[in-house]
Amino acid sequence: MPTIVFASPKGGVGKSTSAVLLGVELARKGAAVTIIDADPNKPVSDWARRPGRPPNLTVRADVTEDTVIDEIEAAAQRTAFVIVDLEGTASMMVAYAISRADLVIIPTQGSQLDAAQAAKAIKLIRQQEKAFARQIAYAILFTRTSAAIRPRTLGFIQDEFRRHGVPAFDTHLHERDAFRAMFSFGGTLEALSTSQVSNLDAALVNARAFAAEVVTMLRRGPRDEAAPAEAGAAEMGADR
Ligand SMILES: Nc1ncnc2c1ncn2[C@@H]1O[C@H](COP(=O)(O)OP(=O)(O)O)[C@@H](O)[C@H]1O
Ligand SMILES: [Mg+2]
């Protein structure tokens, strides 16, 4: 069953947040989900230890470079969706996880520095495509953007990705207090109360739109050859 890998060599871009939001939303829709917490800091396991984790969402931790592929394969047998949350570094673990992905999501904040890191992730995907002689679907996910305004720099970066044929989610995960609160309190967005966080409804709409777009992308499969990852990555500065 589909494996969705969150990868970016940069820490703090929203990988773990987006991975949990996706897992919770897929579980809410009734699917069995495994999140493989492949980050030694175990952010997803910390969330799962708090109350309110959906019963059909399992978190697997203590994953190593030697076991990550087996973990992904075993989870794919058991549950309808497998989500892998990775550490923000380039490692063999990241390469192995990408090699098994049906979709790699690259969370990116709207700065030029982040865009260059995203390009590095794309380069790694391309290497895994060559190593395993298969295409791997991927897309940039803009995170922590403002729901109200689109700064010039973000617009510029979006245009740059587009020009290089790098796919990106239409949905951005906006900067939302609720997305942080979910990690503080545990459980799902739905279970947060409006007295705990502001703008909960907007956060729910945002998370659902993101999960729906992930499902659409999984259905669509890898891009066509019109947008090779290599060209995009090289021109975006991954070689620098
Ligand atoms: N969309 C968002 N809205 C608000 N805070 C966010 C959002 N995404 C991430 N954060 C916060 O940013 C920090 C880093 O996010 P995290 O998901 O841990 O990134 P990564 O897994 O890439 O290191 C955390 O404190 C998290 O709560
Ligand atoms: Mg993380």
mmCIF file of C-alpha atoms and ligand atoms in Angstrom:
data_model
loop_
_atom_site.group_PDB
_atom_site.id
_atom_site.type_symbol
_atom_site.label_atom_id
_atom_site.label_comp_id
_atom_site.label_asym_id
_atom_site.label_seq_id
_atom_site.Cartn_x
_atom_site.Cartn_y
_atom_site.Cartn_z
ATOM 1 C CA MET A 1 0.000 0.000 0.000
ATOM 2 C CA PRO A 2 1.264 3.507 -0.698
ATOM 3 C CA THR A 3 4.329 4.746 1.141
ATOM 4 C CA ILE A 4 4.621 8.490 1.607
ATOM 5 C CA VAL A 5 8.018 9.765 2.698
ATOM 6 C CA PHE A 6 8.635 13.217 4.195
ATOM 7 C CA ALA A 7 12.171 14.277 3.392
ATOM 8 C CA SER A 8 14.297 17.396 3.469
ATOM 9 C CA PRO A 9 17.918 17.793 4.472
ATOM 10 C CA LYS A 10 16.849 20.827 6.503
ATOM 11 C CA GLY A 11 15.453 20.502 10.014
ATOM 12 C CA GLY A 12 12.523 22.543 11.233
ATOM 13 C CA VAL A 13 10.726 22.841 7.890
ATOM 14 C CA GLY A 14 7.628 20.976 9.059
ATOM 15 C CA LYS A 15 8.263 17.336 8.124
ATOM 16 C CA SER A 16 7.020 15.837 11.390
ATOM 17 C CA THR A 17 4.109 18.258 11.665
ATOM 18 C CA SER A 18 2.954 17.511 8.114
ATOM 19 C CA ALA A 19 3.471 13.750 8.564
ATOM 20 C CA VAL A 20 1.251 13.639 11.661
ATOM 21 C CA LEU A 21 -1.390 15.901 10.103
ATOM 22 C CA LEU A 22 -1.555 13.583 7.097
ATOM 23 C CA GLY A 23 -1.625 10.418 9.208
ATOM 24 C CA VAL A 24 -4.380 11.721 11.460
ATOM 25 C CA GLU A 25 -6.524 12.863 8.542
ATOM 26 C CA LEU A 26 -6.176 9.553 6.650
ATOM 27 C CA ALA A 27 -7.034 7.723 9.888
ATOM 28 C CA ARG A 28 -10.060 9.985 10.429
ATOM 29 C CA LYS A 29 -11.308 8.952 6.995
ATOM 30 C CA GLY A 30 -11.164 5.347 8.185
ATOM 31 C CA ALA A 31 -7.872 4.085 6.727
ATOM 32 C CA ALA A 32 -5.362 2.072 8.724
ATOM 33 C CA VAL A 33 -2.147 4.089 8.845
ATOM 34 C CA THR A 34 1.401 3.413 10.048
ATOM 35 C CA ILE A 35 3.768 6.290 10.701
ATOM 36 C CA ILE A 36 7.372 5.139 10.790
ATOM 37 C CA ASP A 37 9.228 7.515 13.063
ATOM 38 C CA ALA A 38 12.686 7.274 11.522
ATOM 39 C CA ASP A 39 14.032 10.340 13.322
ATOM 40 C CA PRO A 40 16.262 9.435 16.299
ATOM 41 C CA ASN A 41 14.735 12.418 18.151
ATOM 42 C CA LYS A 42 11.369 10.602 17.849
ATOM 43 C CA PRO A 43 9.037 13.587 17.508
ATOM 44 C CA VAL A 44 6.142 11.469 16.219
ATOM 45 C CA SER A 45 6.530 8.920 19.024
ATOM 46 C CA ASP A 46 6.371 11.774 21.545
ATOM 47 C CA TRP A 47 3.099 12.885 19.995
ATOM 48 C CA ALA A 48 1.762 9.305 19.966
ATOM 49 C CA ARG A 49 2.507 8.829 23.668
ATOM 50 C CA ARG A 50 0.112 11.620 24.562
ATOM 51 C CA PRO A 51 -3.597 10.799 24.723
ATOM 52 C CA GLY A 52 -5.894 10.779 21.726
ATOM 53 C CA ARG A 53 -3.982 8.945 19.010
ATOM 54 C CA PRO A 54 -6.568 7.382 16.646
ATOM 55 C CA PRO A 55 -6.685 3.606 17.222
ATOM 56 C CA ASN A 56 -6.191 2.869 13.527
ATOM 57 C CA LEU A 57 -2.939 4.886 13.460
ATOM 58 C CA THR A 58 0.166 2.983 14.581
ATOM 59 C CA VAL A 59 3.570 4.567 15.178
ATOM 60 C CA ARG A 60 6.745 2.526 14.791
ATOM 61 C CA ALA A 61 9.931 3.853 16.357
ATOM 62 C CA ASP A 62 13.484 2.595 16.923
ATOM 63 C CA VAL A 63 14.020 2.263 13.219
ATOM 64 C CA THR A 64 17.616 2.097 12.018
ATOM 65 C CA GLU A 65 19.367 2.243 8.685
ATOM 66 C CA ASP A 66 19.458 -1.567 8.756
ATOM 67 C CA THR A 67 15.765 -2.010 9.466
ATOM 68 C CA VAL A 68 14.019 0.851 7.678
ATOM 69 C CA ILE A 69 13.279 -1.029 4.445
ATOM 70 C CA ASP A 70 11.954 -4.066 6.330
ATOM 71 C CA GLU A 71 9.828 -1.762 8.494
ATOM 72 C CA ILE A 72 8.340 -0.070 5.425
ATOM 73 C CA GLU A 73 7.617 -3.386 3.725
ATOM 74 C CA ALA A 74 6.039 -4.911 6.829
ATOM 75 C CA ALA A 75 3.894 -1.808 7.428
ATOM 76 C CA ALA A 76 2.773 -1.800 3.793
ATOM 77 C CA GLN A 77 1.450 -5.333 4.297
ATOM 78 C CA ARG A 78 -0.477 -4.327 7.407
ATOM 79 C CA THR A 79 -1.932 -0.898 6.706
ATOM 80 C CA ALA A 80 -3.440 1.041 3.819
ATOM 81 C CA PHE A 81 -0.969 3.918 4.169
ATOM 82 C CA VAL A 82 2.621 4.060 5.341
ATOM 83 C CA ILE A 83 4.079 7.446 6.247
ATOM 84 C CA VAL A 84 7.790 7.834 6.944
ATOM 85 C CA ASP A 85 9.065 10.803 8.945
ATOM 86 C CA LEU A 86 12.799 11.335 8.532
ATOM 87 C CA GLU A 87 15.487 13.284 10.297
ATOM 88 C CA GLY A 88 16.601 16.518 8.637
ATOM 89 C CA THR A 89 19.929 15.220 7.388
ATOM 90 C CA ALA A 90 21.211 13.377 4.346
ATOM 91 C CA SER A 91 21.809 9.776 5.409
ATOM 92 C CA MET A 92 21.568 6.237 4.136
ATOM 93 C CA MET A 93 18.302 5.973 6.044
ATOM 94 C CA VAL A 94 16.857 8.822 3.970
ATOM 95 C CA ALA A 95 18.090 7.246 0.735
ATOM 96 C CA TYR A 96 16.633 3.847 1.652
ATOM 97 C CA ALA A 97 13.253 5.315 2.591
ATOM 98 C CA ILE A 98 13.089 7.312 -0.640
ATOM 99 C CA SER A 99 13.900 4.166 -2.606
ATOM 100 C CA ARG A 100 10.653 2.629 -1.298
ATOM 101 C CA ALA A 101 8.445 5.730 -1.674
ATOM 102 C CA ASP A 102 5.356 6.078 -3.826
ATOM 103 C CA LEU A 103 5.422 9.787 -3.080
ATOM 104 C CA VAL A 104 8.142 11.925 -1.511
ATOM 105 C CA ILE A 105 6.898 15.137 0.070
ATOM 106 C CA ILE A 106 9.486 17.873 0.525
ATOM 107 C CA PRO A 107 8.282 20.461 3.042
ATOM 108 C CA THR A 108 9.785 23.852 2.346
ATOM 109 C CA GLN A 109 9.417 27.256 3.901
ATOM 110 C CA GLY A 110 9.293 30.180 1.568
ATOM 111 C CA SER A 111 12.920 31.289 1.615
ATOM 112 C CA GLN A 112 15.662 30.960 -0.947
ATOM 113 C CA LEU A 113 17.820 28.980 1.478
ATOM 114 C CA ASP A 114 15.013 26.474 1.978
ATOM 115 C CA ALA A 115 14.522 26.197 -1.755
ATOM 116 C CA ALA A 116 18.179 25.245 -2.209
ATOM 117 C CA GLN A 117 17.802 22.523 0.437
ATOM 118 C CA ALA A 118 14.673 21.257 -1.307
ATOM 119 C CA ALA A 119 16.671 21.040 -4.519
ATOM 120 C CA LYS A 120 19.158 18.784 -2.712
ATOM 121 C CA ALA A 121 16.323 16.468 -1.742
ATOM 122 C CA ILE A 122 15.192 16.348 -5.372
ATOM 123 C CA LYS A 123 18.710 15.437 -6.434
ATOM 124 C CA LEU A 124 18.708 12.537 -3.998
ATOM 125 C CA ILE A 125 15.359 11.339 -5.357
ATOM 126 C CA ARG A 126 16.811 11.377 -8.856
ATOM 127 C CA GLN A 127 19.787 9.303 -7.702
ATOM 128 C CA GLN A 128 17.451 6.736 -6.168
ATOM 129 C CA GLU A 129 15.436 6.676 -9.387
ATOM 130 C CA LYS A 130 18.587 5.757 -11.263
ATOM 131 C CA ALA A 131 19.737 3.220 -8.672
ATOM 132 C CA PHE A 132 16.407 1.416 -8.653
ATOM 133 C CA ALA A 133 15.438 2.074 -12.310
ATOM 134 C CA ARG A 134 12.003 3.436 -11.447
ATOM 135 C CA GLN A 135 10.310 6.807 -11.266
ATOM 136 C CA ILE A 136 9.491 8.237 -7.864
ATOM 137 C CA ALA A 137 6.745 10.831 -7.548
ATOM 138 C CA TYR A 138 7.608 13.837 -5.450
ATOM 139 C CA ALA A 139 6.294 17.312 -4.688
ATOM 140 C CA ILE A 140 7.249 20.405 -2.758
ATOM 141 C CA LEU A 141 4.934 21.330 0.124
ATOM 142 C CA PHE A 142 5.107 24.943 1.245
ATOM 143 C CA THR A 143 4.757 25.099 5.010
ATOM 144 C CA ARG A 144 4.274 27.812 7.603
ATOM 145 C CA THR A 145 3.144 30.268 4.968
ATOM 146 C CA SER A 146 0.744 33.049 5.797
ATOM 147 C CA ALA A 147 -2.924 32.366 5.096
ATOM 148 C CA ALA A 148 -3.445 36.082 4.532
ATOM 149 C CA ILE A 149 -0.581 37.278 2.373
ATOM 150 C CA ARG A 150 1.808 35.899 -0.221
ATOM 151 C CA PRO A 151 5.187 37.601 0.259
ATOM 152 C CA ARG A 152 7.199 38.487 -2.838
ATOM 153 C CA THR A 153 9.978 35.998 -2.002
ATOM 154 C CA LEU A 154 7.517 33.120 -1.771
ATOM 155 C CA GLY A 155 5.992 34.054 -5.116
ATOM 156 C CA PHE A 156 9.438 34.204 -6.663
ATOM 157 C CA ILE A 157 10.396 30.761 -5.322
ATOM 158 C CA GLN A 158 7.099 29.246 -6.452
ATOM 159 C CA ASP A 159 7.685 30.623 -9.945
ATOM 160 C CA GLU A 160 11.229 29.257 -9.938
ATOM 161 C CA PHE A 161 10.092 25.741 -9.038
ATOM 162 C CA ARG A 162 7.364 25.952 -11.678
ATOM 163 C CA ARG A 163 9.785 27.096 -14.347
ATOM 164 C CA HIS A 164 12.046 24.120 -13.616
ATOM 165 C CA GLY A 165 9.160 21.666 -13.769
ATOM 166 C CA VAL A 166 9.313 20.883 -10.044
ATOM 167 C CA PRO A 167 5.853 19.817 -8.867
ATOM 168 C CA ALA A 168 4.389 21.525 -5.813
ATOM 169 C CA PHE A 169 1.221 21.109 -3.803
ATOM 170 C CA ASP A 170 -1.453 23.728 -4.483
ATOM 171 C CA THR A 171 -2.264 23.477 -0.773
ATOM 172 C CA HIS A 172 0.156 25.156 1.605
ATOM 173 C CA LEU A 173 0.219 24.192 5.269
ATOM 174 C CA HIS A 174 -0.192 27.629 6.746
ATOM 175 C CA GLU A 175 1.357 28.822 9.977
ATOM 176 C CA ARG A 176 -1.291 27.699 12.463
ATOM 177 C CA ASP A 177 -1.286 27.549 16.213
ATOM 178 C CA ALA A 178 -3.442 24.404 16.029
ATOM 179 C CA PHE A 179 -0.686 22.494 14.213
ATOM 180 C CA ARG A 180 1.671 23.222 17.108
ATOM 181 C CA ALA A 181 -0.984 22.540 19.736
ATOM 182 C CA MET A 182 -1.581 19.046 18.369
ATOM 183 C CA PHE A 183 1.964 18.164 19.452
ATOM 184 C CA SER A 184 1.565 19.779 22.873
ATOM 185 C CA PHE A 185 -1.736 18.131 23.738
ATOM 186 C CA GLY A 186 -1.501 14.951 21.638
ATOM 187 C CA GLY A 187 -4.348 13.470 19.614
ATOM 188 C CA THR A 188 -6.054 14.980 16.614
ATOM 189 C CA LEU A 189 -6.921 18.475 15.447
ATOM 190 C CA GLU A 190 -10.610 17.600 15.819
ATOM 191 C CA ALA A 191 -10.126 16.866 19.510
ATOM 192 C CA LEU A 192 -8.573 20.278 20.264
ATOM 193 C CA SER A 193 -10.997 22.746 21.727
ATOM 194 C CA THR A 194 -11.516 26.262 20.492
ATOM 195 C CA SER A 195 -10.605 27.459 23.985
ATOM 196 C CA GLN A 196 -7.142 25.896 23.531
ATOM 197 C CA VAL A 197 -6.373 27.269 20.076
ATOM 198 C CA SER A 198 -7.541 29.979 17.757
ATOM 199 C CA ASN A 199 -8.701 29.459 14.207
ATOM 200 C CA LEU A 200 -9.243 25.729 14.654
ATOM 201 C CA ASP A 201 -11.745 25.543 11.799
ATOM 202 C CA ALA A 202 -9.317 27.066 9.336
ATOM 203 C CA ALA A 203 -6.621 24.609 10.457
ATOM 204 C CA LEU A 204 -8.985 21.673 9.919
ATOM 205 C CA VAL A 205 -9.896 22.840 6.420
ATOM 206 C CA ASN A 206 -6.211 23.304 5.641
ATOM 207 C CA ALA A 207 -5.154 19.837 6.881
ATOM 208 C CA ARG A 208 -8.005 18.136 5.030
ATOM 209 C CA ALA A 209 -7.171 19.904 1.773
ATOM 210 C CA PHE A 210 -3.570 18.783 2.146
ATOM 211 C CA ALA A 211 -4.509 15.119 2.733
ATOM 212 C CA ALA A 212 -6.950 15.175 -0.187
ATOM 213 C CA GLU A 213 -4.225 16.503 -2.473
ATOM 214 C CA VAL A 214 -1.836 13.756 -1.296
ATOM 215 C CA VAL A 215 -4.409 11.134 -2.286
ATOM 216 C CA THR A 216 -4.838 12.798 -5.685
ATOM 217 C CA MET A 217 -1.075 12.782 -6.223
ATOM 218 C CA LEU A 218 -0.812 9.117 -5.259
ATOM 219 C CA ARG A 219 -3.480 8.306 -7.846
ATOM 220 C CA ARG A 220 -1.654 10.297 -10.487
ATOM 221 C CA GLY A 221 1.683 8.522 -9.897
ATOM 222 C CA PRO A 222 5.124 9.692 -11.029
ATOM 223 C CA ARG A 223 5.471 12.699 -13.294
ATOM 224 C CA ASP A 224 6.054 12.242 -16.983
ATOM 225 C CA GLU A 225 9.461 12.707 -18.538
ATOM 226 C CA ALA A 226 8.594 16.291 -19.413
ATOM 227 C CA ALA A 227 9.730 17.268 -15.926
ATOM 228 C CA PRO A 228 12.832 15.300 -15.041
ATOM 229 C CA ALA A 229 13.879 15.722 -11.425
ATOM 230 C CA GLU A 230 17.518 16.017 -12.399
ATOM 231 C CA ALA A 231 17.068 19.126 -14.505
ATOM 232 C CA GLY A 232 14.973 20.782 -11.824
ATOM 233 C CA ALA A 233 17.405 19.967 -9.054
ATOM 234 C CA ALA A 234 20.531 21.006 -10.933
ATOM 235 C CA GLU A 235 19.124 24.299 -12.120
ATOM 236 C CA MET A 236 17.706 25.114 -8.698
ATOM 237 C CA GLY A 237 21.179 25.098 -7.212
ATOM 238 C CA ALA A 238 21.543 21.666 -5.600
ATOM 239 C CA ASP A 239 25.012 21.381 -7.089
ATOM 240 C CA ARG A 240 26.217 24.508 -5.372
HETATM 241 N N1 LIG B 1 2.305 24.752 9.675
HETATM 242 C C1 LIG B 1 2.833 25.043 10.870
HETATM 243 N N2 LIG B 1 2.245 25.959 11.683
HETATM 244 C C2 LIG B 1 2.791 26.276 12.870
HETATM 245 N N3 LIG B 1 3.917 25.744 13.360
HETATM 246 C C3 LIG B 1 4.564 24.828 12.604
HETATM 247 C C4 LIG B 1 4.053 24.410 11.337
HETATM 248 N N4 LIG B 1 4.914 23.482 10.822
HETATM 249 C C5 LIG B 1 5.880 23.327 11.727
HETATM 250 N N5 LIG B 1 5.687 24.119 12.803
HETATM 251 C C6 LIG B 1 6.564 24.250 13.982
HETATM 252 O O1 LIG B 1 7.906 24.395 13.523
HETATM 253 C C7 LIG B 1 8.800 23.606 14.262
HETATM 254 C C8 LIG B 1 9.479 22.575 13.334
HETATM 255 O O2 LIG B 1 8.488 21.730 12.780
HETATM 256 P P1 LIG B 1 8.748 20.181 12.558
HETATM 257 O O3 LIG B 1 7.499 19.610 12.004
HETATM 258 O O4 LIG B 1 9.288 19.557 13.799
HETATM 259 O O5 LIG B 1 9.888 20.232 11.434
HETATM 260 P P2 LIG B 1 10.901 19.081 10.950
HETATM 261 O O6 LIG B 1 10.246 17.771 11.229
HETATM 262 O O7 LIG B 1 11.086 19.360 9.495
HETATM 263 O O8 LIG B 1 12.166 19.290 11.726
HETATM 264 C C9 LIG B 1 7.973 22.955 15.348
HETATM 265 O O9 LIG B 1 8.082 23.749 16.502
HETATM 266 C C10 LIG B 1 6.550 23.003 14.823
HETATM 267 O O10 LIG B 1 5.596 23.079 15.849
HETATM 268 MG MG MG B 2 10.980 16.177 12.268
#
